Tab-separated table of C-alpha atoms and ligand atoms in Angstrom:
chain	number	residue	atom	x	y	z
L	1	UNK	CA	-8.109	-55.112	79.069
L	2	UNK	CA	-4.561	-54.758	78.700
L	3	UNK	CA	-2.528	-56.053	75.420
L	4	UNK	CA	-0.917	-59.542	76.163
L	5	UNK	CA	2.285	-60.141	74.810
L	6	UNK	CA	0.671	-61.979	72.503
L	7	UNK	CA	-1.918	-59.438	71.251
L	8	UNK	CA	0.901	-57.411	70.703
L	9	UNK	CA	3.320	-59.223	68.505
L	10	UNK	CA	0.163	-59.770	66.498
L	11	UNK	CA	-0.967	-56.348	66.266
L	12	UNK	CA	2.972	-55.592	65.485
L	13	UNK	CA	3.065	-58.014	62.650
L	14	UNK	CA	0.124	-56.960	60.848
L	15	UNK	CA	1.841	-53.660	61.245
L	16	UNK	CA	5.084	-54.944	59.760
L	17	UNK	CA	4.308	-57.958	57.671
L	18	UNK	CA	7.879	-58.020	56.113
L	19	UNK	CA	10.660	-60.265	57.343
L	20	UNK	CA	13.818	-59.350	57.571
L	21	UNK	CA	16.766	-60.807	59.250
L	22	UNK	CA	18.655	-59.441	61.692
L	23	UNK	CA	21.181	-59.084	65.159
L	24	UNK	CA	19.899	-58.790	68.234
L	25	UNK	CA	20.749	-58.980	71.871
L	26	UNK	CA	17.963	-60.198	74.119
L	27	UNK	CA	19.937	-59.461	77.443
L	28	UNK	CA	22.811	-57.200	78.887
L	29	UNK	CA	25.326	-60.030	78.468
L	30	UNK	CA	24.859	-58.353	75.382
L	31	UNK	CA	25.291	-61.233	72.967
L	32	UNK	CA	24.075	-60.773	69.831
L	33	UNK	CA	22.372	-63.779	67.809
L	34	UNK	CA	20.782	-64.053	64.756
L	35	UNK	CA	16.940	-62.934	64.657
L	36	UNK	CA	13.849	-62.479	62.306
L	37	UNK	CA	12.534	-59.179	62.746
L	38	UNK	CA	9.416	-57.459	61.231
L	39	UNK	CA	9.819	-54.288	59.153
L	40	UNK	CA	6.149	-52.262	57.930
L	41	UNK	CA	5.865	-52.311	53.979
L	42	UNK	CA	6.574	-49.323	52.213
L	43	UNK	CA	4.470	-46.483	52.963
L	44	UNK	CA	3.492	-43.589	50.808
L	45	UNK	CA	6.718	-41.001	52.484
L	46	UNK	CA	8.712	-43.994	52.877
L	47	UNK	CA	12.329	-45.648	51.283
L	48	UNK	CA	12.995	-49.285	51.457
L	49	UNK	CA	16.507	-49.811	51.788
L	50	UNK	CA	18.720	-53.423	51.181
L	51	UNK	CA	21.383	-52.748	53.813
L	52	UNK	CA	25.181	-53.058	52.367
L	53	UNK	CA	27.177	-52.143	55.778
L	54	UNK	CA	26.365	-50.816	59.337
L	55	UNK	CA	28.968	-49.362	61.148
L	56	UNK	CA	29.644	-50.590	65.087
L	57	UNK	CA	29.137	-47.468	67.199
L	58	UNK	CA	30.038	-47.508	70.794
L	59	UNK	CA	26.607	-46.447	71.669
L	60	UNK	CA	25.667	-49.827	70.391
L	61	UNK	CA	27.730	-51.531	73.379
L	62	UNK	CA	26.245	-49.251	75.689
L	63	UNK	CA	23.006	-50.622	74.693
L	64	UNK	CA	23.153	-54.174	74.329
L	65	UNK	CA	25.111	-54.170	77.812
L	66	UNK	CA	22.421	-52.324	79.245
L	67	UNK	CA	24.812	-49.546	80.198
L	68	UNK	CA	22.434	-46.263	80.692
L	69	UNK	CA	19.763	-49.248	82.159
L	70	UNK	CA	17.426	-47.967	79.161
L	71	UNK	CA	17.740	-51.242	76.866
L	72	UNK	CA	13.812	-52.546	74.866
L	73	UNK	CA	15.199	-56.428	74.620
L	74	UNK	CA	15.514	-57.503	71.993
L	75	UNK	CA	17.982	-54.663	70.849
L	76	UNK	CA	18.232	-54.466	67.231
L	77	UNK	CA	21.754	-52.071	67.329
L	78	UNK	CA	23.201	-50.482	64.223
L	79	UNK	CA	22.445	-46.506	63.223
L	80	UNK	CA	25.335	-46.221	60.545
L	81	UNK	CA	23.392	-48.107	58.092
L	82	UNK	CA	24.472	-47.452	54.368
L	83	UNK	CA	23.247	-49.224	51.350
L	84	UNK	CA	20.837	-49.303	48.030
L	85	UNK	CA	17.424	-47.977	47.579
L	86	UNK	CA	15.236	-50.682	46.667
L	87	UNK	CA	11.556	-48.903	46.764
L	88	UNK	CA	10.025	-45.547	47.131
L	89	UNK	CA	6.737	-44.764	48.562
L	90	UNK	CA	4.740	-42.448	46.145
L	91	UNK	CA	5.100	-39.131	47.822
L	92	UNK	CA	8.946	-39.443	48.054
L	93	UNK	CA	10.508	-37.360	44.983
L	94	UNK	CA	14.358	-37.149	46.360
L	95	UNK	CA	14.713	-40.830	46.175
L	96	UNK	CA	14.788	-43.643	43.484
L	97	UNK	CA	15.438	-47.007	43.637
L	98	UNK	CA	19.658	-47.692	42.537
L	99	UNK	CA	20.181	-44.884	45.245
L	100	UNK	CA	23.500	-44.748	47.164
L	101	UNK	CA	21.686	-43.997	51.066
L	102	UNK	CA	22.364	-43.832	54.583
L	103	UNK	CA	20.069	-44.022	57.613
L	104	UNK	CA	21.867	-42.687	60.967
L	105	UNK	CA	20.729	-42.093	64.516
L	106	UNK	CA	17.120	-41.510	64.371
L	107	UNK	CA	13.913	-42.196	61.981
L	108	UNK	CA	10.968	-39.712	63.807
L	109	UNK	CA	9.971	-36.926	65.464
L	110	UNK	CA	7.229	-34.858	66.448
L	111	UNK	CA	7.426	-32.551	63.534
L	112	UNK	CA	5.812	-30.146	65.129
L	113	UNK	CA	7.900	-28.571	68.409
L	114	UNK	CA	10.539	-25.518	67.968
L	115	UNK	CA	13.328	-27.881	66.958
L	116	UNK	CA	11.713	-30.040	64.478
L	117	UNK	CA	10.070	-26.231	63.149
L	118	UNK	CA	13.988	-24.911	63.246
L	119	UNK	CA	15.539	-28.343	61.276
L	120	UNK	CA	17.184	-29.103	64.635
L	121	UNK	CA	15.344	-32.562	64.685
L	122	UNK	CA	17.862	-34.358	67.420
L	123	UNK	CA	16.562	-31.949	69.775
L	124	UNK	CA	12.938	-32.843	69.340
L	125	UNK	CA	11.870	-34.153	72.897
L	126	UNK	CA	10.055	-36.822	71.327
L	127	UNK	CA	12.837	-37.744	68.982
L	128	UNK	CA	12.656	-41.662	67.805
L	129	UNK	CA	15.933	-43.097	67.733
L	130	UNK	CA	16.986	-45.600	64.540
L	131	UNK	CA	17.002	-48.512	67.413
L	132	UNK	CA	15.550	-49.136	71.245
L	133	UNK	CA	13.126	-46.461	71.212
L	134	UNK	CA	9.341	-46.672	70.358
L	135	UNK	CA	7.969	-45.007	67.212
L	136	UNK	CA	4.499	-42.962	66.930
L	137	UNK	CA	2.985	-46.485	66.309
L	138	UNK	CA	4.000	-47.980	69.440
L	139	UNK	CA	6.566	-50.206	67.608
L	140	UNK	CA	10.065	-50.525	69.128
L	141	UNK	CA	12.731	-49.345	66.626
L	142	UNK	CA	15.339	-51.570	65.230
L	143	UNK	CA	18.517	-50.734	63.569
L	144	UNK	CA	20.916	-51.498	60.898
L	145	UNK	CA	22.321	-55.092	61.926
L	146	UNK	CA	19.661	-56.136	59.617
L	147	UNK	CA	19.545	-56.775	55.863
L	148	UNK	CA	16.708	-53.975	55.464
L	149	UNK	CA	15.592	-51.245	56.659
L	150	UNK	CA	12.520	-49.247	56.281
L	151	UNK	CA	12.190	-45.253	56.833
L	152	UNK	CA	10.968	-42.181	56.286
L	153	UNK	CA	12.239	-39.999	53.759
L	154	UNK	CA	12.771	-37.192	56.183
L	155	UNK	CA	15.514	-39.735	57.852
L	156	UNK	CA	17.413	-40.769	54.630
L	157	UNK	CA	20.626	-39.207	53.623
L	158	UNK	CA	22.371	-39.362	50.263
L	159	UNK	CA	26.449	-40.714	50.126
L	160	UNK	CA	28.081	-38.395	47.293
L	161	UNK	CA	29.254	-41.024	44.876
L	162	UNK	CA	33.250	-40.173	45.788
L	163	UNK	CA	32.295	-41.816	49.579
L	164	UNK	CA	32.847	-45.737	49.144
L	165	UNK	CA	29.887	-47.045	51.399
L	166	UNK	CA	32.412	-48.945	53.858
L	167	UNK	CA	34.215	-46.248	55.152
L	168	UNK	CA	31.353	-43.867	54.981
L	169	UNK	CA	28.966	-45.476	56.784
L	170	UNK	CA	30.590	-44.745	60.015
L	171	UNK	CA	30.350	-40.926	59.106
L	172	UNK	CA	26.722	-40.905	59.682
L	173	UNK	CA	27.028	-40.921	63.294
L	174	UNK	CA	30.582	-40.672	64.020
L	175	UNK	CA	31.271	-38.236	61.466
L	176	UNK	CA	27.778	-36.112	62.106
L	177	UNK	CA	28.352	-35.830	65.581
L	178	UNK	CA	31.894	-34.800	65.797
L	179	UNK	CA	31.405	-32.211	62.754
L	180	UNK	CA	28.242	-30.566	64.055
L	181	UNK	CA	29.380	-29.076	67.276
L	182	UNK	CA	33.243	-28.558	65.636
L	183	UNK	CA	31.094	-26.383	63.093
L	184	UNK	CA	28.813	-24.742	65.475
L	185	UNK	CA	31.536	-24.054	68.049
L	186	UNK	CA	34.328	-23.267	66.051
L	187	UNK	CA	36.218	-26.017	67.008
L	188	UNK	CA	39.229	-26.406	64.162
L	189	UNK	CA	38.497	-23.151	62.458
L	190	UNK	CA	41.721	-22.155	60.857
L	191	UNK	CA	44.503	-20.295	63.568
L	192	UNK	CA	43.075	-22.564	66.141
L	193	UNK	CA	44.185	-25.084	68.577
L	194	UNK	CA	41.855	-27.894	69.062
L	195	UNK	CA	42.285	-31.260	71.109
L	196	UNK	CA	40.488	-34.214	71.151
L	197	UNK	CA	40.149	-36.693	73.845
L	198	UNK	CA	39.222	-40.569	72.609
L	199	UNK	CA	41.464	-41.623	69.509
L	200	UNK	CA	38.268	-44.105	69.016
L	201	UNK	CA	35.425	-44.059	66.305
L	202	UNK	CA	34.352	-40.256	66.969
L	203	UNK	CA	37.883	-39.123	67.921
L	204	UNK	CA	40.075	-40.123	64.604
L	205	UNK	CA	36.753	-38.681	62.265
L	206	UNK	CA	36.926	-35.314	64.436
L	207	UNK	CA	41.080	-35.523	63.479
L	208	UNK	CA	40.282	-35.683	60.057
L	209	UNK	CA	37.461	-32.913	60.031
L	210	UNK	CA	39.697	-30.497	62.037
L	211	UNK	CA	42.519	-31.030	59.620
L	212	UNK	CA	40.462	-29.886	56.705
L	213	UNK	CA	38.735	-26.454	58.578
L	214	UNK	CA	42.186	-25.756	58.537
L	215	UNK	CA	43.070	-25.644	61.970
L	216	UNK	CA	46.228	-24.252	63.234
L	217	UNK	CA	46.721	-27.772	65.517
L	218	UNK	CA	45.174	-30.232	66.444
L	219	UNK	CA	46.391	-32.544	69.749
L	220	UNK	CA	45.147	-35.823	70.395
L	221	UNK	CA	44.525	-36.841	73.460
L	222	UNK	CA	44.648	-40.271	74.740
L	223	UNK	CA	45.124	-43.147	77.463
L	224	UNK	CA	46.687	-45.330	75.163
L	225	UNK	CA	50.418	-45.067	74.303
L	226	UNK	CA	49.966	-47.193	71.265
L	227	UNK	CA	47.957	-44.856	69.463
L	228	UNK	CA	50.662	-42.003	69.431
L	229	UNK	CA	52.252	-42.653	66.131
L	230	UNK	CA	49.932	-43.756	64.149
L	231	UNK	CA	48.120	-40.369	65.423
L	232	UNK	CA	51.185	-38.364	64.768
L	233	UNK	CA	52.160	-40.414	61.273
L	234	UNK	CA	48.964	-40.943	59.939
L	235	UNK	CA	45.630	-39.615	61.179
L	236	UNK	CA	47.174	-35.855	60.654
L	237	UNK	CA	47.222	-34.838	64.784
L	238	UNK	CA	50.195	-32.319	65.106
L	239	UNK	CA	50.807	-33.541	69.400
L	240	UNK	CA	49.911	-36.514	71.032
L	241	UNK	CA	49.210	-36.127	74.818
L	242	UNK	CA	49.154	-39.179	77.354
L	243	UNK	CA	46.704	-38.435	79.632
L	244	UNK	CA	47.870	-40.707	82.303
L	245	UNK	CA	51.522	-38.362	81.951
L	246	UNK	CA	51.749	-35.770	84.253
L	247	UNK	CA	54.181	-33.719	82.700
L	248	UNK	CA	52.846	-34.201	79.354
L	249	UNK	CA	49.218	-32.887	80.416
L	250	UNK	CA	51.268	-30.298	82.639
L	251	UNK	CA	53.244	-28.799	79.222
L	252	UNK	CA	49.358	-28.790	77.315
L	253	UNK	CA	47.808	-26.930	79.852
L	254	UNK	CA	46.287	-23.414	79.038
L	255	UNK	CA	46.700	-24.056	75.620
L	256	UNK	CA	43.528	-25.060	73.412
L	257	UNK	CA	40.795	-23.143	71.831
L	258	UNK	CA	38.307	-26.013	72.209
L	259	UNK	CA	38.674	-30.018	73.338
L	260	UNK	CA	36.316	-32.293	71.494
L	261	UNK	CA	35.843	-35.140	74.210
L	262	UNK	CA	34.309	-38.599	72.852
L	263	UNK	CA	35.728	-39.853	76.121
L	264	UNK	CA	33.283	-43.757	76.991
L	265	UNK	CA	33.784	-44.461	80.124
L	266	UNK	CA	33.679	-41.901	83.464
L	267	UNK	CA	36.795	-40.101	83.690
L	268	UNK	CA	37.473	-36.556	85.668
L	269	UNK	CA	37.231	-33.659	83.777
L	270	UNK	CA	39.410	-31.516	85.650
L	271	UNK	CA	42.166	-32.476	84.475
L	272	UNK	CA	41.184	-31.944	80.683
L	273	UNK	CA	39.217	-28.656	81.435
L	274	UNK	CA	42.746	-27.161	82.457
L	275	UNK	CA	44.146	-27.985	79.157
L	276	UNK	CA	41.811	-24.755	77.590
L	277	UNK	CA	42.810	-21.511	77.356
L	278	UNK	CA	40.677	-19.015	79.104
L	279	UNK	CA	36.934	-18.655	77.443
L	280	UNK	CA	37.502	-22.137	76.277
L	281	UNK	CA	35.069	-24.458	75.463
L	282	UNK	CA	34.702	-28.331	75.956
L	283	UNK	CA	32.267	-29.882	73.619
L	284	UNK	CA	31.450	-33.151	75.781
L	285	UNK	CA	30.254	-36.373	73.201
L	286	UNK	CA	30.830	-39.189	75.898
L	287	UNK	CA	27.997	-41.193	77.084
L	288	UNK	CA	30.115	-42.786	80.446
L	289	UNK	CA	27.818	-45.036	82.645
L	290	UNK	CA	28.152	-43.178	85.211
L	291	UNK	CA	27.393	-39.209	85.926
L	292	UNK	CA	30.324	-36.784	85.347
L	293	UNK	CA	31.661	-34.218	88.449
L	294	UNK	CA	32.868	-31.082	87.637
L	295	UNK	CA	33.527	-28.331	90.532
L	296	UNK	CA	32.747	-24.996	90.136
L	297	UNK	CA	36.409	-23.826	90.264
L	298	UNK	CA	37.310	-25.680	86.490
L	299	UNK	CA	35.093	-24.038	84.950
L	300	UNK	CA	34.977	-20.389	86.926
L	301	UNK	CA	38.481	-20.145	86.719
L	302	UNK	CA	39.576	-18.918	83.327
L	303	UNK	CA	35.721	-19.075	82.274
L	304	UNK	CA	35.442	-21.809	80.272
L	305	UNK	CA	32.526	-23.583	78.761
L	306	UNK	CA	31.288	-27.105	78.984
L	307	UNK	CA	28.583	-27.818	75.664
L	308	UNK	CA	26.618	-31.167	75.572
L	309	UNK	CA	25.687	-32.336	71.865
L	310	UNK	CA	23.452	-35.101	70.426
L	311	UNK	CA	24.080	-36.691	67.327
L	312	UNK	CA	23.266	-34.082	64.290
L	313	UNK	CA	20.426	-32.882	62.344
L	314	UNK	CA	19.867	-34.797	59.245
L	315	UNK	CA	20.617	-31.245	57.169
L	316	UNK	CA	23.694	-31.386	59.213
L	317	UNK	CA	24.455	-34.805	58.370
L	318	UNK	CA	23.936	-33.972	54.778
L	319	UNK	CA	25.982	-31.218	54.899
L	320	UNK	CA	28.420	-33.052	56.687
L	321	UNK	CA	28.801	-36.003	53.945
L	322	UNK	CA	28.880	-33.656	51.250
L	323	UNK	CA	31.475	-31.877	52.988
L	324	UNK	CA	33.855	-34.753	53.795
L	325	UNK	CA	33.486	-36.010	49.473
L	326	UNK	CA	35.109	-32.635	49.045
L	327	UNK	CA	37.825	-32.984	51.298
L	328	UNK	CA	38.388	-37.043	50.932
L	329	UNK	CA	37.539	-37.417	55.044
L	330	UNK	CA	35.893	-40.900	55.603
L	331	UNK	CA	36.421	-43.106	58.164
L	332	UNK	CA	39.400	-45.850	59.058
L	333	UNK	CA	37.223	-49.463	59.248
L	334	UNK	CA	37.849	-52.566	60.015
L	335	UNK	CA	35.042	-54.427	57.812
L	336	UNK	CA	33.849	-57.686	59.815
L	337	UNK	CA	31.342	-60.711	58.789
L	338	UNK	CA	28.026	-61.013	60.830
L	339	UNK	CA	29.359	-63.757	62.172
L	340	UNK	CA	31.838	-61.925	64.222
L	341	UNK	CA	30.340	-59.434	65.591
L	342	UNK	CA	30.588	-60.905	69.275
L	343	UNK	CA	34.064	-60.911	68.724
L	344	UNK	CA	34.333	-56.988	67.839
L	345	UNK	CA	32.303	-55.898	70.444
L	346	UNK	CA	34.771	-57.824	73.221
L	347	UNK	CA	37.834	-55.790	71.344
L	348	UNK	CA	35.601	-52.292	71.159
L	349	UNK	CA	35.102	-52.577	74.875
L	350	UNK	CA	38.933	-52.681	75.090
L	351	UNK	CA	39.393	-49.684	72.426
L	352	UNK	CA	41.460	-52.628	70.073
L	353	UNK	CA	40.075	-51.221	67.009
L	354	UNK	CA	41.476	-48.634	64.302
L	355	UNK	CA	39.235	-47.107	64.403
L	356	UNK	CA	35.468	-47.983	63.675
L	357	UNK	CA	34.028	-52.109	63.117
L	358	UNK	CA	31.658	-52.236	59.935
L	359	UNK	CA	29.887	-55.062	59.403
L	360	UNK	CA	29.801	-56.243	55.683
L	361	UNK	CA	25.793	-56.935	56.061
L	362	UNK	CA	25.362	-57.424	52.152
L	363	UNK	CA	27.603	-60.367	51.984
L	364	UNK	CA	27.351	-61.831	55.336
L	365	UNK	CA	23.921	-61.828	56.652
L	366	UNK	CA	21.226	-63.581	55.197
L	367	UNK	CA	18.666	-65.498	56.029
L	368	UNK	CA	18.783	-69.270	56.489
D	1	NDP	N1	26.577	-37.329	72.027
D	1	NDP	C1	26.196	-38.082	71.006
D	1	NDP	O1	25.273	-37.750	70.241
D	1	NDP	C2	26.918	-39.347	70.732
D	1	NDP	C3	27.620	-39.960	71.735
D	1	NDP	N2	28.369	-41.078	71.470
D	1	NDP	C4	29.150	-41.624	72.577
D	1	NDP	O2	30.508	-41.212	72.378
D	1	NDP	C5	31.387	-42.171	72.997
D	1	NDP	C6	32.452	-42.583	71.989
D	1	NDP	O3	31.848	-43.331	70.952
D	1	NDP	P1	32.872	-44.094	69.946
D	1	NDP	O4	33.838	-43.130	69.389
D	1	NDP	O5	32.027	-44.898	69.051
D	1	NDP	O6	33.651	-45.044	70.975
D	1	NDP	P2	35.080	-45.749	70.815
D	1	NDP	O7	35.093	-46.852	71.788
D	1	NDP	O8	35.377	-45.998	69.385
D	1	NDP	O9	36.103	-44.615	71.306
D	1	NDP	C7	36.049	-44.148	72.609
D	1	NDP	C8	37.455	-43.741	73.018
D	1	NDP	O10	37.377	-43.184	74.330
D	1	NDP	C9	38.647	-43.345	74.952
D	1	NDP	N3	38.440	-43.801	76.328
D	1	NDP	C10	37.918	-44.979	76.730
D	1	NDP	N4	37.899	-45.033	78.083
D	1	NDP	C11	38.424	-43.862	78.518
D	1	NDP	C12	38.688	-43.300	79.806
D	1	NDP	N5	38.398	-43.979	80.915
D	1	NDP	N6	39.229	-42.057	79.874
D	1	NDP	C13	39.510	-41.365	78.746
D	1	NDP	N7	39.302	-41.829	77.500
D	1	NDP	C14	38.757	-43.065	77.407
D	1	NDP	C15	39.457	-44.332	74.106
D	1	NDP	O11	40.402	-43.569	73.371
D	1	NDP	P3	41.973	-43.650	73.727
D	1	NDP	O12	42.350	-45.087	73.549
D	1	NDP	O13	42.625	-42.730	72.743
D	1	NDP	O14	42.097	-43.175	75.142
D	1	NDP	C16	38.414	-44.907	73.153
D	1	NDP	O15	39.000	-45.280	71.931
D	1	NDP	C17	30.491	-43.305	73.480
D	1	NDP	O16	30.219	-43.128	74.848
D	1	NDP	C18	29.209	-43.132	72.657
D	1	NDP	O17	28.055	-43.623	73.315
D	1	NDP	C19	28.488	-41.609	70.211
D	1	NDP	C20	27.785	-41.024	69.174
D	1	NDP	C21	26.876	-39.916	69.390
D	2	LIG	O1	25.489	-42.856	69.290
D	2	LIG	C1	24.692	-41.988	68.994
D	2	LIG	C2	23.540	-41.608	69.791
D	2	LIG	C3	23.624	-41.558	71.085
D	2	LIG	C4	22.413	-41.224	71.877
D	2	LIG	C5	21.870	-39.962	71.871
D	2	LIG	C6	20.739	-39.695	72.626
D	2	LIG	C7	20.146	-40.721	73.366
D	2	LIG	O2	19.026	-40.531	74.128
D	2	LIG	C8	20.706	-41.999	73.341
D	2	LIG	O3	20.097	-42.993	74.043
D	2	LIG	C9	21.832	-42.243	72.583
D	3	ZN	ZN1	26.394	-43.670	67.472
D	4	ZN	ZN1	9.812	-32.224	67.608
C-alpha cells in the first residue's frame, strides 16, 4: 500500500525529531512565510550548525517561483548558510563545536561514481542539493532560511577567521561558482582580458576574483546604466560595456580572452559570443527560464568555446575561501531581517541590489 501523506510526515519526523524554524514558500507566488521544519539529530559523520546568516541567491527566486517547474513545496531556500558549530557527531575529527562554518549548494552524493571518486562531487548524477531535492533517506532537503542546519561533514566548509560571516556567506555559492571555472579556464589569469556579463551576486564576486589573479582587464558587462560607476569606481572593472549600446558592444568586439556570463534571464548569446577573441571561451553560469539558442556560425567562426559549470566542489570551495582571506575578496551585502525577505526578493527580481541580500538569521528569526 502506498505511503499517505500522513504516513509520511510521520515516518519523516521520527526521522528528524528536531524542530527548527524556518522560511518557506509553499507555492510559485513564491511567498515565503514562517515555518517549523524537522531537522534529523546529530548523527555519528554529522555537524549541527546554529545558523548566523544565509545569503539570497538568485537560484533561490528561481525556485520558490517555480521557474525551471522543478519546485518540492514547501521550498526551504537558502545554500549560503554560515554560522557556529554547535555539535559534532563522533566520527567527525575536522570539526568542534565554537567553529566558524559554512554549508553551500549541496549536502550528498553517491560517493561512489567517477566524480565523487575524483573530488568533483557537483558532478555526481545523484548529487543532493542543500534545498528541493530528496536525500538518500527519501527526505526533501531544506536550506539555510532556517535557524539550524544539520549535515554531513563531507558538506561543511571552514570561513578563515579574516572572512566576517556576513559578507562571506555569499562566497559559498556566489564566490565558489564564479572562482571554479575562472580557475579551471583561465579566466583572469594575469595578461588577460576577461568580461563578465551580470553586475549581480555572481558577477561583482567574479570582479573581485579576476582582479586578484591579476588579470590584465577586466570589462563588465551590463544592461543597467546605473551600475557603470560604481563598477568603474569601486568594484575594480577597468571598462564598463552597455549591452543594450550598439557602438559600445561594436568597439568590445574581438577582444576578450574569456566572458564569465551569470546572465538570469534568456538573453541571445550572439551578441556576447562576438565580444571573444578567436579560441575564446564563454563560461555560461545563468540558469534563464527558458532554453538558450546559439547558431553554429558564433561559435564556428573564430572557434570559440561555450563551457557550462555547476556550483563547485567542496575542495574547491575550500580552496576558494581560503583564497579570497588572502586577498581580502568577500562579497558587497545588503544584510536584511527575516521579516523582509518578501521585500528583497521583489527588488532581486528587478536586479535593485548591490550586490547580494543576507539575511541576519541569528538575530531575526526565531521561533515564536
Ligand atoms: N551554474 C551554477 O552552478 C549556478 C548558477 N546560478 C545562476 O546564476 C544566475 C545569477 O545568479 P545571481 O548572481 O545570484 O543573480 P543576480 O540577480 O544577483 O544577478 C544576475 C544579473 O544578471 C543580469 N541580467 C538580468 N537579466 C538579464 C538579461 N535579460 N540580459 C543580460 N543580463 C541580465 C543583471 O546584471 P546587470 O544589471 O549588470 O545587467 C543581474 O544583476 C541565476 O540564474 C542563478 O540561478 C547561481 C549560482 C550557481
Ligand atoms: O545556485 C546554485 C545552484 C544552482 C543549481 C545547480 C544545479 C541544479 O540542478 C539546480 O537545480 C540548481
Ligand atoms: Zn546559488
Ligand atoms: Zn557520485
Amino acid at each position: 500500500m502506498a505511503p499517505t501523506a500522513t504516513t509520511a510526515a510521520a515516518a519523516e519526523q521520527q526521522q528528524h525529531p528536531r524542530k527548527a524554524v524556518g522560511l518557506a514558500a509553499h507555492d510559485a507566488s513564491g511567498h515565503l512565510s514562517p515555518i517549523r521544519i524537522p531537522r534529523r539529530s546529530t548523527g555519528d559523520d554529522d555537524v549541527a550548525i546554529k545558523v548566523l546568516y544565509c545569503g539570497i541567491c538568485h537560484s533561490d527566486l528561481h525556485t520558490i517561483k517555480n521557474d525551471w517547474r522543478n519546485a518540492i513545496y514547501p521550498v526551504v531556500p537558502g545554500h549560503e548558510i554560515a554560522g557556529v558549530v554547535t555539535e559534532v557527531g563522533k566520527n567527525v575529527a575536522g570539526f568542534a563545536a565554537g567553529d566558524r562554518v559554512g554549508v553551500g549548494c549541496m549536502v550528498n552524493t553517491c560517493r561512489a561514481c567517477e566524480s565523487c571518486e575524483e573530488g568533483a562531487e557537483n558532478y555526481c548524477a545523484r548529487v543532493v542539493l542543500t534545498y528541493n531535492s530528496r536525500d538518500r533517506d527519501g527526505a526533501v532537503t531544506r536550506g539555510g532560511y532556517s535557524d539550524l542546519v544539520v549535515a554531513d561533514a563531507r558538506f561543511v566548509v571552514r570561513f578563515p577567521d579574516a572572512l566576517p560571516l556576513d559578507v562571506a556567506a555569499p562566497l559559498l555559492c556566489a564566490g565558489a561558482t564564479v572562482y571554479a571555472p575562472m580557475q579551471r579556464h583561465g579566466l583572469g589569469a594575469p595578461g588577460s582580458h576577461v568580461g563578465v556579463i551580470g553586475l549581480g551576486g555572481l558577477g561583482h564576486v567574479a570582479v573581485k576574483f579576476a582582479r586578484a589573479f591579476g588579470a590584465a582587464k577586466v570589462t563588465v558587462i551590463s544592461t543597467s546604466p546605473g551600475k557603470r560607476e560604481e563598477a568603474l569606481e569601486r568594484l575594480g572593472a577597468d571598462a564598463f560595456v552597455l549591452s543594450t549600446d550598439a557602438a559600445e558592444m561594436k568597439a568590445a568586439a574581438g577582444t576578450m580572452h574569456g566572458i564569465v556570463n551569470t546572465a538570469s534571464a534568456a538573453a541571445s548569446l550572439h551578441p556576447y559570443l562576438a565580444l571573444l577573441k578567436p579560441h575564446g571561451k564563454m563560461i555560461l553560469l545563468g540558469i534563464p527560464d527558458k532554453p538558450l539558442q546559439v547558431s553554429a556560425f558564433a561559435l564556428i567562426g573564430g572557434g570559440k568555446t561555450l563551457a557550462g559549470s555547476c556550483m563547485a566542489s567542496i575542495s574547491e570551495t575550500q580552496e576558494m575561501l581560503d583564497f579570497a582571506a588572502e586577498h581580502g575578496v568577500a562579497a558587497d551585502v545588503e544584510v536584511i531581517g527575516a521579516g523582509e525577505v518578501n521585500a528583497a526578493m521583489e527588488r532581486l527580481a528587478k536586479g535593485d541590489v548591490r550586490y547580494r541580500f543576507v539575511i541576519d538569521v541569528g538575530n531575526t528569526l526565531k521561533a515564536d
